[in-house]
Short mmCIF file of C-alpha atoms in Angstrom, two decimals:
data_model
loop_
_atom_site.label_atom_id
_atom_site.label_comp_id
_atom_site.label_asym_id
_atom_site.label_seq_id
_atom_site.Cartn_x
_atom_site.Cartn_y
_atom_site.Cartn_z
CA MET M 771 -6.30 -4.63 -18.39
CA PHE M 772 -4.36 -6.87 -20.64
CA PHE M 773 -1.69 -9.45 -19.84
CA LYS M 774 0.93 -7.15 -21.50
CA ASP M 775 -0.04 -4.65 -18.65
CA VAL M 776 0.53 -7.00 -15.82
CA ILE M 777 4.33 -6.24 -14.67
CA GLY M 778 6.48 -9.45 -14.69
CA GLN M 779 4.82 -12.78 -13.48
CA ASP M 780 5.29 -14.45 -16.95
CA GLU M 781 5.14 -17.99 -15.60
CA VAL M 782 1.76 -17.44 -14.18
CA LYS M 783 0.44 -15.60 -17.57
CA GLN M 784 1.55 -18.68 -19.48
CA ARG M 785 -0.22 -20.93 -17.31
CA LEU M 786 -3.52 -19.12 -17.43
CA LEU M 787 -3.17 -18.70 -21.16
CA ARG M 788 -2.71 -22.46 -21.72
CA SER M 789 -5.94 -23.21 -19.61
CA VAL M 790 -8.05 -21.03 -21.87
CA ASP M 791 -6.27 -22.33 -25.19
CA SER M 792 -6.73 -25.87 -23.98
CA GLY M 793 -10.25 -25.40 -23.00
CA HIS M 794 -9.52 -26.52 -19.32
CA ILE M 795 -10.48 -23.68 -17.21
CA ALA M 796 -11.01 -24.51 -13.38
CA HIS M 797 -14.19 -23.37 -12.01
CA ALA M 798 -12.62 -21.94 -8.81
CA GLN M 799 -8.99 -20.36 -8.75
CA LEU M 800 -7.33 -18.71 -5.92
CA LEU M 801 -4.72 -16.19 -7.05
CA CYS M 802 -2.60 -15.51 -3.86
CA GLY M 803 0.45 -13.76 -2.97
CA PRO M 804 1.64 -10.36 -1.33
CA GLU M 805 -0.14 -7.44 -1.87
CA GLY M 806 0.72 -4.99 -4.71
CA ILE M 807 2.41 -7.66 -7.01
CA GLY M 808 -0.64 -7.76 -9.78
CA LYS M 809 -3.10 -10.28 -8.71
CA PHE M 810 -6.22 -8.42 -9.39
CA ALA M 811 -4.58 -7.06 -12.51
CA MET M 812 -3.90 -10.74 -13.74
CA ALA M 813 -7.47 -11.75 -12.68
CA MET M 814 -9.00 -9.06 -14.89
CA ALA M 815 -6.43 -9.88 -17.64
CA TYR M 816 -7.29 -13.53 -17.47
CA ALA M 817 -11.16 -12.89 -17.39
CA ARG M 818 -10.90 -10.70 -20.52
CA TYR M 819 -9.01 -13.22 -22.16
CA ILE M 820 -11.55 -15.84 -21.53
CA HIS M 821 -14.46 -13.56 -22.75
CA CYS M 822 -12.51 -12.11 -25.76
CA THR M 823 -14.25 -13.45 -29.00
CA ASN M 824 -11.05 -12.67 -31.18
CA ARG M 825 -7.97 -13.68 -28.98
CA GLN M 826 -4.64 -12.85 -30.34
CA GLN M 827 -1.45 -14.64 -29.74
CA GLY M 828 -1.04 -14.36 -25.94
CA ASP M 829 -3.57 -11.70 -25.26
CA ALA M 830 -7.07 -10.57 -25.78
CA CYS M 831 -7.68 -8.56 -28.90
CA GLY M 832 -8.96 -5.38 -27.51
CA VAL M 833 -11.25 -4.48 -30.27
CA CYS M 834 -14.09 -7.08 -30.08
CA PRO M 835 -17.40 -6.26 -28.52
CA SER M 836 -16.42 -8.19 -25.44
CA CYS M 837 -13.17 -6.22 -24.92
CA LYS M 838 -15.01 -2.87 -25.42
CA GLN M 839 -17.40 -3.78 -22.68
CA TYR M 840 -14.36 -4.74 -20.49
CA ALA M 841 -12.97 -1.38 -21.08
CA ALA M 842 -15.99 0.20 -19.49
CA PHE M 843 -16.53 -2.64 -16.97
CA THR M 844 -20.00 -3.45 -18.53
CA HIS M 845 -19.66 -7.06 -19.76
CA PRO M 846 -22.90 -8.65 -18.49
CA ASP M 847 -20.98 -11.91 -17.59
CA LEU M 848 -18.46 -10.40 -15.42
CA HIS M 849 -19.26 -9.87 -11.70
CA PHE M 850 -17.47 -8.48 -8.84
CA VAL M 851 -17.31 -9.10 -4.91
CA PHE M 852 -15.20 -6.88 -2.75
CA PRO M 853 -15.14 -5.50 0.69
CA ILE M 854 -17.66 -2.79 1.53
CA VAL M 855 -18.61 -0.64 4.57
CA LYS M 856 -22.30 -0.80 5.43
CA VAL M 857 -24.44 2.28 5.37
CA GLU M 858 -27.85 1.42 6.91
CA LYS M 859 -30.60 1.28 4.46
CA LYS M 860 -28.36 2.57 1.51
CA LYS M 861 -25.40 0.61 0.98
CA ARG M 862 -25.50 -3.27 2.14
CA ILE M 863 -24.08 -5.38 -0.81
CA CYS M 864 -21.51 -4.78 -3.37
CA ASP M 865 -23.87 -3.90 -6.16
CA ASP M 866 -24.69 -0.69 -4.12
CA TYR M 867 -21.08 0.28 -4.63
CA LEU M 868 -20.80 -0.75 -8.13
CA PRO M 869 -20.59 2.68 -9.73
CA GLU M 870 -17.86 3.64 -7.31
CA TRP M 871 -16.08 0.56 -7.81
CA CYS M 872 -16.08 0.72 -11.65
CA GLU M 873 -14.79 4.31 -11.33
CA PHE M 874 -12.14 3.20 -9.20
CA LEU M 875 -10.94 0.50 -11.28
CA LYS M 876 -10.79 2.95 -14.33
CA GLU M 877 -8.25 5.04 -12.23
CA HIS M 878 -6.35 2.39 -10.52
CA THR M 879 -4.61 -0.72 -12.02
CA TYR M 880 -2.50 -1.79 -8.92
CA PHE M 881 -4.26 -0.83 -5.57
CA GLY M 882 -4.84 -2.11 -1.86
CA ILE M 883 -7.55 -1.93 0.56
CA ASP M 884 -6.33 1.35 1.88
CA SER M 885 -6.86 3.13 -1.44
CA TRP M 886 -10.31 1.54 -1.94
CA LEU M 887 -11.47 2.69 1.38
CA SER M 888 -9.88 6.31 0.75
CA TYR M 889 -12.07 6.36 -2.39
CA ILE M 890 -15.21 5.75 -0.78
CA ASN M 891 -14.15 8.09 2.23
CA ALA M 892 -14.11 5.15 4.79
CA GLU M 893 -10.54 5.20 5.92
CA ASN M 894 -11.51 4.54 9.52
CA LYS M 895 -13.94 1.75 9.01
CA GLN M 896 -13.47 -2.02 8.76
CA ALA M 897 -14.48 -3.25 5.33
CA MET M 898 -15.86 -6.73 4.98
CA ILE M 899 -17.97 -8.86 2.54
CA TYR M 900 -21.16 -9.47 4.52
CA GLY M 901 -23.66 -12.27 4.81
CA GLU M 902 -26.17 -10.35 2.49
CA GLU M 903 -23.67 -10.78 -0.33
CA SER M 904 -24.40 -14.47 -0.63
CA GLU M 905 -27.80 -14.09 -1.98
CA SER M 906 -26.53 -11.70 -4.87
CA ILE M 907 -23.69 -14.21 -5.70
CA LEU M 908 -26.05 -17.09 -5.71
CA ARG M 909 -28.55 -15.24 -7.98
CA LYS M 910 -25.80 -13.76 -10.42
CA MET M 911 -24.25 -17.23 -11.00
CA SER M 912 -27.38 -19.18 -11.33
CA LEU M 913 -28.54 -17.09 -14.53
CA LYS M 914 -27.66 -18.35 -17.80
CA SER M 915 -24.84 -16.32 -19.35
CA TYR M 916 -25.57 -13.71 -21.85
CA GLU M 917 -22.71 -13.71 -24.43
CA SER M 918 -20.02 -16.19 -23.45
CA PRO M 919 -20.15 -19.85 -22.35
CA TYR M 920 -18.59 -18.50 -19.03
CA LYS M 921 -19.97 -16.52 -16.16
CA ILE M 922 -17.01 -15.13 -14.26
CA MET M 923 -17.06 -13.66 -10.85
CA ILE M 924 -13.99 -12.04 -9.38
CA ILE M 925 -13.89 -11.98 -5.60
CA TRP M 926 -11.27 -9.43 -4.35
CA LEU M 927 -10.06 -10.33 -0.64
CA PRO M 928 -12.16 -13.35 0.19
CA GLU M 929 -10.30 -13.52 3.45
CA ARG M 930 -12.52 -10.60 4.48
CA MET M 931 -15.54 -12.73 3.98
CA ASN M 932 -17.74 -13.37 6.94
CA ASP M 933 -18.54 -16.98 7.90
CA THR M 934 -22.23 -16.91 6.46
CA CYS M 935 -21.15 -15.67 3.14
CA ALA M 936 -18.15 -18.07 2.99
CA ASN M 937 -20.28 -21.12 3.88
CA LYS M 938 -22.64 -20.37 1.01
CA LEU M 939 -19.88 -19.75 -1.46
CA LEU M 940 -18.50 -23.01 -0.40
CA LYS M 941 -21.62 -24.65 -1.53
CA LEU M 942 -21.46 -23.12 -4.97
CA LEU M 943 -17.97 -24.32 -5.33
CA GLU M 944 -18.95 -27.93 -4.37
CA GLU M 945 -21.77 -27.78 -6.83
CA PRO M 946 -21.03 -25.17 -9.50
CA TYR M 947 -23.33 -24.05 -12.11
CA PRO M 948 -22.43 -24.88 -15.72
CA GLY M 949 -19.76 -22.34 -16.92
CA SER M 950 -19.30 -20.52 -13.66
CA VAL M 951 -15.75 -19.42 -12.99
CA PHE M 952 -14.66 -18.04 -9.62
CA LEU M 953 -11.45 -16.04 -9.46
CA LEU M 954 -10.68 -15.39 -5.76
CA VAL M 955 -7.81 -12.83 -5.30
CA SER M 956 -6.19 -13.06 -1.72
CA ASN M 957 -3.47 -11.27 0.13
CA ASN M 958 -3.88 -13.78 3.01
CA PRO M 959 -4.84 -17.15 1.70
CA GLU M 960 -4.50 -18.92 5.22
CA ARG M 961 -7.45 -16.73 6.39
CA VAL M 962 -9.66 -18.05 3.63
CA LEU M 963 -12.11 -20.73 4.74
CA GLY M 964 -10.09 -24.02 4.53
CA THR M 965 -12.67 -26.08 2.46
CA ILE M 966 -12.85 -22.93 0.08
CA ARG M 967 -9.07 -23.31 -0.38
CA SER M 968 -9.11 -27.07 -1.03
CA ARG M 969 -11.70 -26.62 -3.71
CA SER M 970 -9.94 -23.90 -5.53
CA GLN M 971 -6.97 -24.30 -7.91
CA LEU M 972 -4.15 -22.63 -6.30
CA ILE M 973 -2.14 -20.02 -8.29
CA GLU M 974 0.64 -18.55 -6.42
CA MET M 975 2.11 -15.23 -7.39
CA ARG M 976 5.50 -14.07 -6.21
CA SER M 977 6.98 -10.77 -5.16
CA LEU M 978 8.43 -9.02 -8.05
CA PRO M 979 12.09 -8.76 -8.60
CA THR M 980 13.63 -5.27 -7.93
CA PRO M 981 14.95 -4.80 -11.48
CA VAL M 982 11.42 -5.60 -12.97
CA ILE M 983 9.82 -2.96 -10.70
CA ALA M 984 12.61 -0.44 -11.49
CA GLU M 985 12.03 -0.84 -15.14
CA ALA M 986 8.51 -0.60 -14.88
CA LEU M 987 8.86 2.76 -12.84
CA GLN M 988 11.16 4.04 -15.58
CA SER M 989 8.84 3.22 -18.43
CA ARG M 990 5.71 4.40 -16.80
CA TYR M 991 6.56 7.65 -14.51
CA GLY M 992 9.84 8.57 -16.71
CA ILE M 993 12.18 8.71 -13.53
CA ALA M 994 15.92 8.13 -13.69
CA ALA M 995 17.47 4.68 -13.35
CA GLN M 996 19.03 5.32 -10.20
CA ASP M 997 16.10 6.87 -8.41
CA ALA M 998 13.87 4.07 -9.65
CA LEU M 999 16.26 1.21 -8.41
CA ALA M 1000 16.41 2.94 -4.90
CA VAL M 1001 12.57 3.11 -4.90
CA ALA M 1002 12.30 -0.53 -6.09
CA HIS M 1003 14.64 -1.71 -3.46
CA VAL M 1004 12.37 -0.21 -0.63
CA ALA M 1005 9.26 -1.67 -2.29
CA GLU M 1006 10.12 -5.15 -1.09
CA GLY M 1007 8.84 -6.72 -4.29
CA SER M 1008 5.40 -4.80 -4.32
CA TYR M 1009 4.82 -2.56 -7.37
CA LEU M 1010 1.88 -1.03 -5.48
CA ARG M 1011 4.44 0.09 -2.64
CA ALA M 1012 6.90 1.56 -5.17
CA CYS M 1013 4.16 3.60 -6.70
CA GLU M 1014 3.03 4.77 -3.30
CA SER M 1015 6.83 5.51 -2.36
CA LEU M 1016 6.47 7.95 -5.25
CA GLN M 1017 3.25 9.54 -4.63
CA LEU M 1018 3.15 9.68 -0.61
CA ASN M 1019 6.11 11.67 0.15
CA GLU M 1020 4.28 13.91 2.38
CA GLU M 1021 2.92 10.81 4.29
CA SER M 1022 6.31 9.16 4.65
CA ARG M 1023 7.73 12.38 6.09
CA LEU M 1024 4.99 12.28 8.53
CA PHE M 1025 5.67 8.60 9.43
CA PHE M 1026 9.42 9.36 9.67
CA ASN M 1027 8.72 12.31 12.26
CA TYR M 1028 6.41 10.19 14.34
CA PHE M 1029 9.17 7.15 14.29
CA VAL M 1030 11.73 9.47 15.33
CA GLN M 1031 9.41 11.06 18.16
CA VAL M 1032 8.69 7.68 19.88
CA MET M 1033 12.21 6.26 19.67
CA ARG M 1034 13.62 9.36 21.29
CA LEU M 1035 10.72 9.57 23.82
CA ALA M 1036 11.13 5.88 24.60
CA TYR M 1037 14.84 6.23 25.02
CA GLY M 1038 14.46 9.15 27.44
CA ARG M 1039 11.64 7.25 29.31
CA LYS M 1040 9.37 10.10 29.02
CA ILE M 1041 6.23 8.51 29.96
CA LYS M 1042 3.84 11.53 29.83
CA ASP M 1043 5.12 12.43 26.54
CA LEU M 1044 4.66 8.82 25.07
CA LYS M 1045 1.09 8.88 26.26
CA ALA M 1046 0.62 12.34 24.33
CA TRP M 1047 2.32 10.69 21.40
CA SER M 1048 0.13 7.60 21.33
CA GLU M 1049 -3.18 9.78 21.45
CA GLU M 1050 -1.83 11.89 18.76
CA VAL M 1051 -0.82 9.08 16.19
CA ALA M 1052 -4.10 7.21 17.02
CA ASP M 1053 -5.90 9.91 15.18
CA LEU M 1054 -4.31 8.85 11.89
CA GLY M 1055 -7.03 6.37 11.47
CA ARG M 1056 -7.04 2.63 11.42
CA GLU M 1057 -5.60 2.03 8.00
CA ARG M 1058 -2.98 4.71 7.94
CA LEU M 1059 -1.94 3.69 11.36
CA ARG M 1060 -1.06 0.22 10.09
CA ARG M 1061 0.96 1.71 7.30
CA PHE M 1062 2.81 3.70 9.86
CA LEU M 1063 3.57 0.51 11.79
CA ALA M 1064 4.80 -1.08 8.55
CA TYR M 1065 7.19 1.89 7.94
CA ALA M 1066 8.43 1.68 11.55
CA GLN M 1067 9.38 -2.08 10.89
CA ARG M 1068 11.18 -1.04 7.77
CA MET M 1069 13.05 1.57 9.57
CA VAL M 1070 14.03 -0.73 12.47
CA ARG M 1071 15.30 -3.15 9.74
CA GLU M 1072 17.18 -0.80 7.92
CA ASN M 1073 18.89 0.70 11.19
CA TYR M 1074 19.82 -2.82 11.95
CA ILE M 1075 21.51 -3.39 8.60
CA TYR M 1076 23.14 -0.01 8.80
CA ASN M 1077 24.58 -0.77 12.32
CA LEU M 1078 26.25 -3.83 10.76
CA HIS M 1079 28.08 -1.49 8.45
CA MET M 1080 26.68 -3.06 5.33
CA PRO M 1081 25.54 0.27 3.40
CA GLU M 1082 25.16 -1.76 0.29
CA LEU M 1083 22.13 -3.40 1.82
CA SER M 1084 20.58 -0.25 3.27
CA TYR M 1085 18.00 1.77 1.49
CA MET M 1086 17.22 4.91 3.16
CA ASN M 1087 16.59 8.41 1.88
CA ARG M 1088 19.04 11.17 3.09
CA GLU M 1089 16.87 12.31 6.11
CA GLU M 1090 16.47 8.84 7.35
CA GLU M 1091 20.15 7.96 6.96
CA GLN M 1092 21.20 11.10 8.88
CA PHE M 1093 19.07 10.19 11.72
CA SER M 1094 20.25 6.59 11.59
CA THR M 1095 23.86 7.55 11.96
CA ARG M 1096 22.99 8.38 15.63
CA PHE M 1097 20.16 5.72 16.26
CA ALA M 1098 21.35 2.59 14.49
CA PRO M 1099 23.65 1.66 17.45
CA PHE M 1100 20.58 1.07 19.56
CA ILE M 1101 19.11 -1.59 17.35
CA HIS M 1102 21.24 -4.59 17.81
CA GLU M 1103 21.23 -8.49 18.07
CA ARG M 1104 19.74 -8.36 21.87
CA ASN M 1105 16.65 -6.36 20.84
CA VAL M 1106 15.85 -6.24 17.13
CA GLN M 1107 13.87 -9.39 17.02
CA ALA M 1108 11.66 -8.21 19.88
CA ILE M 1109 11.16 -4.68 18.55
CA MET M 1110 10.01 -6.00 15.15
CA LYS M 1111 7.69 -8.56 17.01
CA HIS M 1112 6.06 -5.79 19.06
CA LEU M 1113 5.45 -3.48 16.00
CA SER M 1114 4.16 -6.43 13.96
CA ASP M 1115 1.69 -7.33 16.80
CA ALA M 1116 0.68 -3.86 17.14
CA GLN M 1117 -0.09 -3.58 13.45
CA ASN M 1118 -2.14 -6.89 13.62
CA ASP M 1119 -4.01 -5.67 16.84
CA ILE M 1120 -5.09 -2.38 14.97
CA GLY M 1121 -6.24 -4.55 11.99
CA GLN M 1122 -8.53 -6.38 14.45
CA ASN M 1123 -10.15 -3.45 15.71
CA ALA M 1124 -8.21 -3.04 19.00
CA ASN M 1125 -8.11 0.47 20.86
CA ALA M 1126 -5.56 2.42 19.01
CA LYS M 1127 -4.49 4.58 21.98
CA ILE M 1128 -4.16 1.61 24.22
CA VAL M 1129 -2.12 -0.53 21.63
CA LEU M 1130 0.33 2.53 20.81
CA PHE M 1131 0.85 3.27 24.52
CA ASP M 1132 1.69 -0.39 25.33
CA LEU M 1133 4.16 -0.62 22.38
CA ALA M 1134 5.81 2.79 23.74
CA ILE M 1135 6.36 1.24 27.03
CA LYS M 1136 7.84 -1.91 25.58
CA LEU M 1137 10.19 0.07 23.50
CA ILE M 1138 11.36 1.74 26.64
CA LEU M 1139 12.80 -1.34 27.89
CA LEU M 1140 14.17 -2.80 24.46
CA LEU M 1141 16.11 0.31 23.66
CA LYS M 1142 17.83 0.27 27.03
CA SER M 1143 18.77 -3.26 26.60
#
């Protein structure tokens, strides 16, 4: 990954380039912002630029020994920490997953936790950075660097780090080893230990403008300008979400069907059928279920806008729009905020390992009252 491959984010690129060119590289930096905007790609491009031995104007050279090692993810002074799923006596720390992780990175530039868990066949499990990882972090960063003045550790999703590991990392940030650079890549910096945040240089990355996403989709996927713009609008600033919209048509159709079902059943006050619906949808698995609830929030928002007769602000496909011609009048000022809140709360509850069947059935019951309001 090079800076030229990171979509948009020019201001952040220039800031990072200046830090290297001026020799003022902070030992702990927290790259944060919404998922899917290129934070990990930016961290990789930055690390590569730091380690490159023949830097060009504004980017790594791509041909020096260090760059060739980056292409294979084998640079000895580059280390990774990322959420994993424990497999007793087999896989307990990130190094145990390192072969899969490197192959995953070769195939994915923009990605989220869902795609990583799917890659290691762990969609229904909660991934974390466990306490055992702290010893590995300490050992790697205490060693003398091999080929560069800097040892770089990229920590992806530090908000998933448990307290034991976070507290030991804090000690390293307070008293860093010479030449150590920690690049923390976070979707939710407010969930990162406060003292870690305070000792890290904050680098905020923002959602991508719709035209930037559309242009990237056209150049990388070869799709028509109008189609690219429609997908980019729905992506809400996330290039990852835009790519998923192109690749997950089957899943989107499934989510649409489940959304239509729950709204119709709730409006009809069909309690027994809603219970059956909640049990069926719960089988999606935790991560896919969270994606469904995010989709449901988008559909509620789009229907509210559609009901206001502002089609220029509504971005739905033909099937969704056809349903909305009948459904939109039931989403209005008296209930839209409450419906969105309950969907968001359900999404958060699922992320916190709550019982999916109970969460979904409770949500369905609340929808009965709100759709009749």
